[in-house]
mmCIF file of C-alpha atoms in Angstrom:
data_model
loop_
_atom_site.group_PDB
_atom_site.id
_atom_site.type_symbol
_atom_site.label_atom_id
_atom_site.label_comp_id
_atom_site.label_asym_id
_atom_site.label_seq_id
_atom_site.Cartn_x
_atom_site.Cartn_y
_atom_site.Cartn_z
ATOM 1 C CA MET A 88 -0.202 -0.044 0.127
ATOM 2 C CA ASN A 89 1.390 3.707 -0.812
ATOM 3 C CA SER A 90 2.029 6.248 1.923
ATOM 4 C CA ALA A 91 -1.378 7.506 2.175
ATOM 5 C CA GLN A 92 -3.301 4.376 2.299
ATOM 6 C CA GLY A 93 -1.296 3.202 4.771
ATOM 7 C CA LYS A 94 -1.794 6.108 6.789
ATOM 8 C CA SER A 95 -5.224 5.934 6.357
ATOM 9 C CA HIS A 96 -5.126 1.953 7.509
ATOM 10 C CA GLY A 97 -3.119 2.913 10.543
ATOM 11 C CA ARG A 98 -5.576 5.522 11.585
ATOM 12 C CA ARG A 99 -8.928 3.245 11.529
ATOM 13 C CA GLN A 100 -6.785 0.563 13.305
ATOM 14 C CA PHE A 101 -6.136 3.151 15.958
ATOM 15 C CA LEU A 102 -9.838 4.192 16.066
ATOM 16 C CA ARG A 103 -10.734 0.746 16.092
ATOM 17 C CA GLY A 104 -8.826 -0.306 18.763
ATOM 18 C CA ALA A 105 -10.207 2.567 21.053
ATOM 19 C CA ALA A 106 -13.447 2.080 20.262
ATOM 20 C CA VAL A 107 -12.892 -1.626 21.629
ATOM 21 C CA SER A 108 -10.949 -0.211 24.841
ATOM 22 C CA ALA A 109 -13.843 1.862 25.420
ATOM 23 C CA ALA A 110 -16.457 -0.783 24.903
ATOM 24 C CA VAL A 111 -14.540 -2.927 27.305
ATOM 25 C CA LEU A 112 -14.136 -0.233 29.725
ATOM 26 C CA ALA A 113 -17.589 0.732 29.699
ATOM 27 C CA VAL A 114 -18.945 -2.358 30.935
ATOM 28 C CA GLY A 115 -20.247 -2.426 34.434
ATOM 29 C CA SER A 116 -18.972 1.141 34.902
ATOM 30 C CA GLN A 117 -22.056 3.526 34.184
ATOM 31 C CA THR A 118 -23.385 3.576 37.552
ATOM 32 C CA TRP A 119 -23.888 7.174 37.279
ATOM 33 C CA SER A 120 -24.995 8.743 40.372
ATOM 34 C CA ALA A 121 -28.150 9.387 41.986
ATOM 35 C CA GLN A 122 -28.520 12.878 40.522
ATOM 36 C CA ALA A 123 -28.734 10.927 36.952
ATOM 37 C CA ALA A 124 -32.462 9.705 37.726
ATOM 38 C CA SER A 125 -33.706 12.968 39.011
ATOM 39 C CA SER A 126 -32.517 14.694 36.354
ATOM 40 C CA LEU A 127 -34.046 13.145 33.579
ATOM 41 C CA ALA A 128 -37.401 14.230 35.065
ATOM 42 C CA ALA A 129 -36.804 17.989 34.746
ATOM 43 C CA GLY A 130 -37.352 19.805 31.682
ATOM 44 C CA ARG A 131 -34.322 21.783 29.691
ATOM 45 C CA ARG A 132 -31.669 20.340 27.986
ATOM 46 C CA VAL A 133 -28.176 21.464 26.800
ATOM 47 C CA PRO A 134 -28.166 21.680 22.735
ATOM 48 C CA ALA A 135 -25.931 19.099 21.533
ATOM 49 C CA GLY A 136 -24.303 22.352 19.458
ATOM 50 C CA ARG A 137 -23.299 23.709 22.638
ATOM 51 C CA ILE A 138 -21.480 20.483 23.653
ATOM 52 C CA GLY A 139 -17.280 20.518 23.550
ATOM 53 C CA LEU A 140 -14.264 18.545 24.359
ATOM 54 C CA GLN A 141 -11.252 20.473 26.180
ATOM 55 C CA LEU A 142 -8.836 18.813 24.020
ATOM 56 C CA TYR A 143 -6.078 18.767 27.066
ATOM 57 C CA SER A 144 -8.124 15.767 27.778
ATOM 58 C CA VAL A 145 -6.958 13.555 24.674
ATOM 59 C CA ARG A 146 -3.618 15.643 24.430
ATOM 60 C CA ASP A 147 -1.337 12.163 24.038
ATOM 61 C CA MET A 148 -3.606 11.016 21.566
ATOM 62 C CA LEU A 149 -3.713 14.429 19.860
ATOM 63 C CA ALA A 150 -0.187 14.756 19.837
ATOM 64 C CA VAL A 151 0.225 10.990 17.994
ATOM 65 C CA ASP A 152 -2.573 11.318 15.658
ATOM 66 C CA PRO A 153 -4.716 14.553 15.247
ATOM 67 C CA GLU A 154 -6.503 13.290 12.249
ATOM 68 C CA GLY A 155 -7.741 10.188 14.423
ATOM 69 C CA THR A 156 -8.356 12.083 17.169
ATOM 70 C CA LEU A 157 -10.678 14.520 15.978
ATOM 71 C CA GLU A 158 -12.578 11.729 14.170
ATOM 72 C CA MET A 159 -13.216 10.194 17.314
ATOM 73 C CA ILE A 160 -14.142 13.276 19.039
ATOM 74 C CA ALA A 161 -17.124 14.125 16.189
ATOM 75 C CA ASP A 162 -18.101 9.956 16.470
ATOM 76 C CA ALA A 163 -18.596 10.600 20.070
ATOM 77 C CA GLY A 164 -21.043 13.592 19.355
ATOM 78 C CA TYR A 165 -19.317 16.255 20.042
ATOM 79 C CA ALA A 166 -19.823 19.527 18.213
ATOM 80 C CA GLU A 167 -17.417 21.644 19.660
ATOM 81 C CA ILE A 168 -13.617 21.722 20.353
ATOM 82 C CA GLU A 169 -11.301 23.821 22.456
ATOM 83 C CA PRO A 170 -7.502 23.388 21.924
ATOM 84 C CA ALA A 171 -4.804 23.975 24.451
ATOM 85 C CA TYR A 172 -1.372 25.306 23.538
ATOM 86 C CA THR A 173 -0.848 22.648 20.488
ATOM 87 C CA TYR A 174 -2.626 21.552 17.271
ATOM 88 C CA GLY A 175 -0.987 18.179 17.492
ATOM 89 C CA GLY A 176 2.065 19.225 15.364
ATOM 90 C CA ARG A 177 -0.258 20.775 12.478
ATOM 91 C CA THR A 178 -0.218 24.377 11.595
ATOM 92 C CA ALA A 179 -3.643 26.387 12.482
ATOM 93 C CA GLU A 180 -4.565 26.024 8.970
ATOM 94 C CA GLN A 181 -4.058 22.272 8.652
ATOM 95 C CA PHE A 182 -5.917 21.770 11.935
ATOM 96 C CA ARG A 183 -9.055 24.132 10.868
ATOM 97 C CA ARG A 184 -8.969 21.726 7.727
ATOM 98 C CA ILE A 185 -9.010 18.793 10.058
ATOM 99 C CA ALA A 186 -11.553 20.327 12.569
ATOM 100 C CA ASP A 187 -13.998 21.351 9.156
ATOM 101 C CA ALA A 188 -13.740 17.476 8.065
ATOM 102 C CA ASN A 189 -14.921 16.263 11.081
ATOM 103 C CA GLY A 190 -17.824 18.780 11.593
ATOM 104 C CA LEU A 191 -16.073 20.357 14.449
ATOM 105 C CA ARG A 192 -16.319 23.767 15.350
ATOM 106 C CA VAL A 193 -13.696 25.163 17.588
ATOM 107 C CA ILE A 194 -15.010 27.631 19.736
ATOM 108 C CA GLY A 195 -12.007 28.860 21.641
ATOM 109 C CA SER A 196 -8.148 27.973 22.949
ATOM 110 C CA HIS A 197 -5.927 28.021 25.666
ATOM 111 C CA HIS A 198 -2.496 29.699 25.866
ATOM 112 C CA ASN A 199 -0.261 30.976 27.959
ATOM 113 C CA PRO A 200 -0.248 34.692 29.080
ATOM 114 C CA GLY A 201 3.084 34.992 27.488
ATOM 115 C CA ASP A 202 1.216 34.661 24.249
ATOM 116 C CA PHE A 203 -0.351 37.610 24.484
ATOM 117 C CA ARG A 204 2.927 39.634 25.224
ATOM 118 C CA GLY A 205 4.688 41.324 23.114
ATOM 119 C CA ALA A 206 5.422 39.878 19.126
ATOM 120 C CA ARG A 207 4.316 36.424 20.366
ATOM 121 C CA ALA A 208 0.218 38.052 20.535
ATOM 122 C CA GLN A 209 -0.010 38.538 17.158
ATOM 123 C CA GLN A 210 0.972 34.988 16.165
ATOM 124 C CA THR A 211 -1.721 34.068 18.697
ATOM 125 C CA PHE A 212 -4.340 36.303 17.352
ATOM 126 C CA ASP A 213 -3.473 35.009 13.814
ATOM 127 C CA ASN A 214 -3.877 31.151 14.812
ATOM 128 C CA ALA A 215 -7.457 31.896 16.337
ATOM 129 C CA LEU A 216 -8.400 33.824 13.261
ATOM 130 C CA ALA A 217 -7.430 31.181 11.070
ATOM 131 C CA LEU A 218 -9.479 28.602 13.241
ATOM 132 C CA GLY A 219 -12.616 30.408 12.832
ATOM 133 C CA GLN A 220 -13.189 30.873 17.007
ATOM 134 C CA GLU A 221 -15.017 33.198 18.829
ATOM 135 C CA TYR A 222 -12.717 33.434 21.802
ATOM 136 C CA VAL A 223 -9.105 33.076 22.730
ATOM 137 C CA GLY A 224 -7.659 33.253 25.735
ATOM 138 C CA VAL A 225 -5.547 32.023 28.597
ATOM 139 C CA SER A 226 -5.364 29.009 30.943
ATOM 140 C CA TYR A 227 -3.944 30.669 33.903
ATOM 141 C CA MET A 228 -2.787 34.015 35.005
ATOM 142 C CA ASP A 229 0.714 34.316 35.964
ATOM 143 C CA GLY A 230 0.863 37.406 38.603
ATOM 144 C CA ALA A 231 0.932 37.868 42.266
ATOM 145 C CA GLN A 232 -2.070 36.127 44.581
ATOM 146 C CA THR A 233 -3.372 39.363 46.098
ATOM 147 C CA ALA A 234 -5.678 42.025 45.568
ATOM 148 C CA GLN A 235 -3.115 44.238 44.325
ATOM 149 C CA GLY A 236 -1.581 41.654 42.098
ATOM 150 C CA TYR A 237 -5.118 40.779 40.567
ATOM 151 C CA ARG A 238 -5.645 44.489 39.959
ATOM 152 C CA ALA A 239 -2.211 44.335 37.776
ATOM 153 C CA MET A 240 -3.557 41.360 35.688
ATOM 154 C CA ALA A 241 -6.803 42.924 35.301
ATOM 155 C CA ARG A 242 -5.323 45.954 33.726
ATOM 156 C CA GLU A 243 -3.511 43.564 31.439
ATOM 157 C CA MET A 244 -6.655 41.286 30.750
ATOM 158 C CA ASN A 245 -8.748 44.492 29.619
ATOM 159 C CA GLN A 246 -5.560 45.144 27.292
ATOM 160 C CA TRP A 247 -5.798 42.108 25.426
ATOM 161 C CA GLY A 248 -9.326 42.195 25.560
ATOM 162 C CA GLU A 249 -9.250 45.417 23.247
ATOM 163 C CA ALA A 250 -6.461 43.788 21.177
ATOM 164 C CA ALA A 251 -9.313 40.743 20.601
ATOM 165 C CA ARG A 252 -11.964 42.722 20.100
ATOM 166 C CA ALA A 253 -9.908 44.843 17.332
ATOM 167 C CA ARG A 254 -9.592 41.890 15.629
ATOM 168 C CA GLY A 255 -13.610 40.360 15.965
ATOM 169 C CA LEU A 256 -12.366 38.317 18.651
ATOM 170 C CA ARG A 257 -13.402 37.807 22.277
ATOM 171 C CA TRP A 258 -11.021 37.338 25.265
ATOM 172 C CA TYR A 259 -11.434 34.830 27.856
ATOM 173 C CA ALA A 260 -9.659 33.588 31.299
ATOM 174 C CA HIS A 261 -9.823 30.151 32.430
ATOM 175 C CA LEU A 262 -10.160 29.942 36.024
ATOM 176 C CA HIS A 263 -9.208 27.474 38.716
ATOM 177 C CA ASP A 264 -9.766 27.402 42.290
ATOM 178 C CA ASN A 265 -6.857 29.862 43.299
ATOM 179 C CA GLU A 266 -9.154 33.035 41.880
ATOM 180 C CA PHE A 267 -11.876 31.718 44.499
ATOM 181 C CA HIS A 268 -9.559 32.403 47.648
ATOM 182 C CA ALA A 269 -9.315 35.367 49.662
ATOM 183 C CA ASP A 270 -6.630 38.094 50.157
ATOM 184 C CA ARG A 271 -4.839 37.338 53.109
ATOM 185 C CA GLN A 272 -4.555 40.910 53.954
ATOM 186 C CA THR A 273 -8.203 42.476 53.015
ATOM 187 C CA GLY A 274 -10.395 39.394 53.209
ATOM 188 C CA GLN A 275 -11.529 40.233 49.676
ATOM 189 C CA THR A 276 -11.956 36.812 47.355
ATOM 190 C CA LEU A 277 -9.690 37.747 44.572
ATOM 191 C CA PHE A 278 -11.720 36.625 41.708
ATOM 192 C CA ASP A 279 -14.085 39.695 42.701
ATOM 193 C CA VAL A 280 -11.371 41.883 41.701
ATOM 194 C CA TRP A 281 -11.548 40.953 38.554
ATOM 195 C CA LEU A 282 -14.917 41.110 38.439
ATOM 196 C CA GLU A 283 -14.891 44.588 39.383
ATOM 197 C CA GLU A 284 -11.853 45.820 37.509
ATOM 198 C CA THR A 285 -12.111 44.005 34.079
ATOM 199 C CA ASP A 286 -14.026 45.639 31.216
ATOM 200 C CA PRO A 287 -16.999 43.358 31.095
ATOM 201 C CA ASP A 288 -17.072 44.245 27.101
ATOM 202 C CA LEU A 289 -13.232 43.354 26.821
ATOM 203 C CA VAL A 290 -13.254 40.380 29.336
ATOM 204 C CA TRP A 291 -15.041 37.130 29.713
ATOM 205 C CA PHE A 292 -14.344 34.409 32.069
ATOM 206 C CA GLU A 293 -14.334 30.536 31.511
ATOM 207 C CA MET A 294 -15.839 28.925 34.791
ATOM 208 C CA ASP A 295 -14.605 25.642 35.794
ATOM 209 C CA LEU A 296 -17.332 24.076 37.860
ATOM 210 C CA TYR A 297 -14.711 21.064 39.627
ATOM 211 C CA TRP A 298 -11.905 23.939 40.593
ATOM 212 C CA ILE A 299 -14.427 26.620 42.011
ATOM 213 C CA LEU A 300 -15.953 23.619 43.974
ATOM 214 C CA ARG A 301 -12.521 22.627 45.331
ATOM 215 C CA ALA A 302 -11.902 26.064 46.290
ATOM 216 C CA GLY A 303 -15.222 25.744 48.618
ATOM 217 C CA ALA A 304 -16.895 28.587 46.837
ATOM 218 C CA ASP A 305 -20.323 28.385 45.393
ATOM 219 C CA PRO A 306 -21.066 29.196 41.567
ATOM 220 C CA ALA A 307 -24.446 29.853 41.949
ATOM 221 C CA PRO A 308 -24.077 33.365 42.632
ATOM 222 C CA TYR A 309 -21.806 34.091 39.951
ATOM 223 C CA LEU A 310 -23.921 32.351 37.560
ATOM 224 C CA ARG A 311 -27.029 33.989 38.517
ATOM 225 C CA SER A 312 -25.353 37.425 38.922
ATOM 226 C CA TYR A 313 -23.030 37.715 36.163
ATOM 227 C CA GLU A 314 -24.320 35.022 33.774
ATOM 228 C CA LYS A 315 -22.877 36.769 30.561
ATOM 229 C CA ARG A 316 -19.350 36.959 31.695
ATOM 230 C CA PHE A 317 -19.482 33.319 31.895
ATOM 231 C CA PRO A 318 -19.884 32.097 27.978
ATOM 232 C CA MET A 319 -18.072 28.979 28.519
ATOM 233 C CA LEU A 320 -18.507 26.557 31.325
ATOM 234 C CA HIS A 321 -15.589 23.606 31.951
ATOM 235 C CA VAL A 322 -17.992 20.465 33.272
ATOM 236 C CA LYS A 323 -15.278 18.162 35.001
ATOM 237 C CA ASP A 324 -16.991 15.855 37.395
ATOM 238 C CA GLY A 325 -15.577 14.116 40.433
ATOM 239 C CA ALA A 326 -15.095 15.006 44.685
ATOM 240 C CA PRO A 327 -13.009 18.079 43.942
ATOM 241 C CA TRP A 328 -12.656 18.632 47.948
ATOM 242 C CA ASN A 329 -10.857 15.055 47.967
ATOM 243 C CA ASN A 330 -8.798 16.053 44.977
ATOM 244 C CA ILE A 331 -10.704 13.283 42.802
ATOM 245 C CA GLU A 332 -11.300 13.194 39.176
ATOM 246 C CA THR A 333 -13.481 11.413 37.160
ATOM 247 C CA ASP A 334 -15.813 10.645 34.057
ATOM 248 C CA LEU A 335 -18.722 12.582 34.012
ATOM 249 C CA GLY A 336 -21.908 11.245 35.605
ATOM 250 C CA GLU A 337 -19.237 8.882 37.950
ATOM 251 C CA GLY A 338 -18.398 11.736 40.210
ATOM 252 C CA GLU A 339 -20.423 13.826 43.410
ATOM 253 C CA ILE A 340 -21.131 17.264 41.284
ATOM 254 C CA ASP A 341 -24.919 17.933 40.591
ATOM 255 C CA PHE A 342 -24.556 19.437 37.099
ATOM 256 C CA ALA A 343 -28.087 19.816 36.594
ATOM 257 C CA GLY A 344 -28.357 21.973 39.643
ATOM 258 C CA ILE A 345 -25.948 24.151 38.940
ATOM 259 C CA PHE A 346 -27.252 24.994 35.541
ATOM 260 C CA ALA A 347 -30.471 25.712 36.887
ATOM 261 C CA ASN A 348 -29.099 28.935 38.027
ATOM 262 C CA LEU A 349 -28.340 29.791 34.464
ATOM 263 C CA ARG A 350 -31.580 31.836 32.522
ATOM 264 C CA GLN A 351 -30.026 31.472 29.189
ATOM 265 C CA LEU A 352 -29.010 27.599 29.122
ATOM 266 C CA PRO A 353 -28.484 27.733 25.183
ATOM 267 C CA HIS A 354 -26.436 30.476 25.011
ATOM 268 C CA HIS A 355 -23.529 29.143 26.778
ATOM 269 C CA HIS A 356 -20.726 26.412 25.468
ATOM 270 C CA TYR A 357 -20.230 23.300 27.828
ATOM 271 C CA ILE A 358 -16.863 21.967 27.619
ATOM 272 C CA ILE A 359 -16.241 18.675 28.821
ATOM 273 C CA GLU A 360 -13.019 18.027 30.337
ATOM 274 C CA ARG A 361 -10.717 15.639 32.516
ATOM 275 C CA ASP A 362 -7.543 16.200 33.548
ATOM 276 C CA GLN A 363 -6.055 13.162 33.675
ATOM 277 C CA GLN A 364 -6.011 10.795 31.073
ATOM 278 C CA PRO A 365 -6.236 7.284 32.558
ATOM 279 C CA HIS A 366 -8.642 6.067 29.098
ATOM 280 C CA PRO A 367 -9.100 9.242 27.407
ATOM 281 C CA VAL A 368 -11.386 7.437 24.455
ATOM 282 C CA ARG A 369 -13.802 6.193 27.405
ATOM 283 C CA THR A 370 -13.752 9.494 29.003
ATOM 284 C CA ALA A 371 -14.659 11.414 25.644
ATOM 285 C CA HIS A 372 -17.447 8.682 25.059
ATOM 286 C CA VAL A 373 -18.801 8.264 28.636
ATOM 287 C CA SER A 374 -18.853 12.009 29.411
ATOM 288 C CA TYR A 375 -20.923 12.863 26.267
ATOM 289 C CA ASP A 376 -23.472 10.046 26.698
ATOM 290 C CA TYR A 377 -23.952 11.210 30.320
ATOM 291 C CA PHE A 378 -24.117 14.948 29.625
ATOM 292 C CA ARG A 379 -27.073 14.074 26.922
ATOM 293 C CA THR A 380 -29.267 12.418 29.912
ATOM 294 C CA ILE A 381 -29.173 15.769 31.729
ATOM 295 C CA ARG A 382 -32.388 17.676 32.352
ATOM 296 C CA VAL A 383 -32.346 21.174 33.739
ATOM 297 C CA GLY A 384 -35.222 22.653 35.779
ATOM 298 C CA PRO A 385 -36.290 26.311 35.646
ATOM 299 C CA PRO A 386 -33.966 29.104 36.190
ATOM 300 C CA GLY A 387 -33.447 29.850 39.916
ATOM 301 C CA ASN A 388 -34.074 26.368 41.087
ATOM 302 C CA GLY A 389 -30.319 25.710 41.584
ATOM 303 C CA HIS A 390 -29.135 23.403 44.491
ATOM 304 C CA GLY A 391 -27.216 25.416 47.589
ATOM 305 C CA PRO A 392 -23.655 25.895 48.021
ATOM 306 C CA GLY A 393 -21.095 23.531 46.524
ATOM 307 C CA GLY A 394 -23.814 22.036 43.899
ATOM 308 C CA VAL A 395 -23.152 18.752 44.911
ATOM 309 C CA ALA A 396 -25.366 15.788 44.707
ATOM 310 C CA GLN A 397 -27.805 15.408 47.350
ATOM 311 C CA GLY A 398 -27.072 12.923 50.031
ATOM 312 C CA SER A 399 -23.271 13.325 49.104
#
């Protein structure tokens, strides 16, 4: 066989093996927690076209075979993807063609803060435009973990947001747990500094539901009061208070209860992620299938602090 046929054959073998592994691993594993049954009875549902996968969840696969990885993601049902730092050894233009061939939309991308500073910023924005993204941002911010440090970061974020807007993009910052800790001197929640000091027309945020719970904070008041600031949500399951990650539906986070705080459920993007990679193909399939079972009650009926499953 020629080189092109060899690559195609190898990719099919890769996907076939991955699918078999996923099926074997799934046997006896779909013991979804009690919230799954209760959420089926409620009404609202996240549109399938708004469900994505953060590619950090499949980073090792992506590095070996970006074509096969994106094909697997599309086969699992996803409509959107969010790259992190790399395009699997491909240029942005090449990666866009792979995504388009699989019907996947690149909604945003994670970068290091340094990718928006100096001469590197132009390439970062150029890549985002080549990929047809709506959002471009950072996976973390690197300033001092104090109220003063967050004010300094906010000034920089506003500048990056302005630069993104000039190119028809929206700039965002992914959140972890540290943003929801308090300044040791003032007691002010650090993230609240960003809410006050960043321009809502220039800077958006991606709340990670696992990490905010890990910080011991309640996502409900933020989603209710600042819903438009969170166009993208990272959907990650586990027991955050015990530093445990799982595939979706196998942890203790009550996603239906958290999403009930959203008035405009179809306007957000829901990006499934798992930082660990024990079985990435299984993670992609099981997590998507579980997410499609979630039914969300009327706005304002969210659970109390933590959004944990009842009885957990």
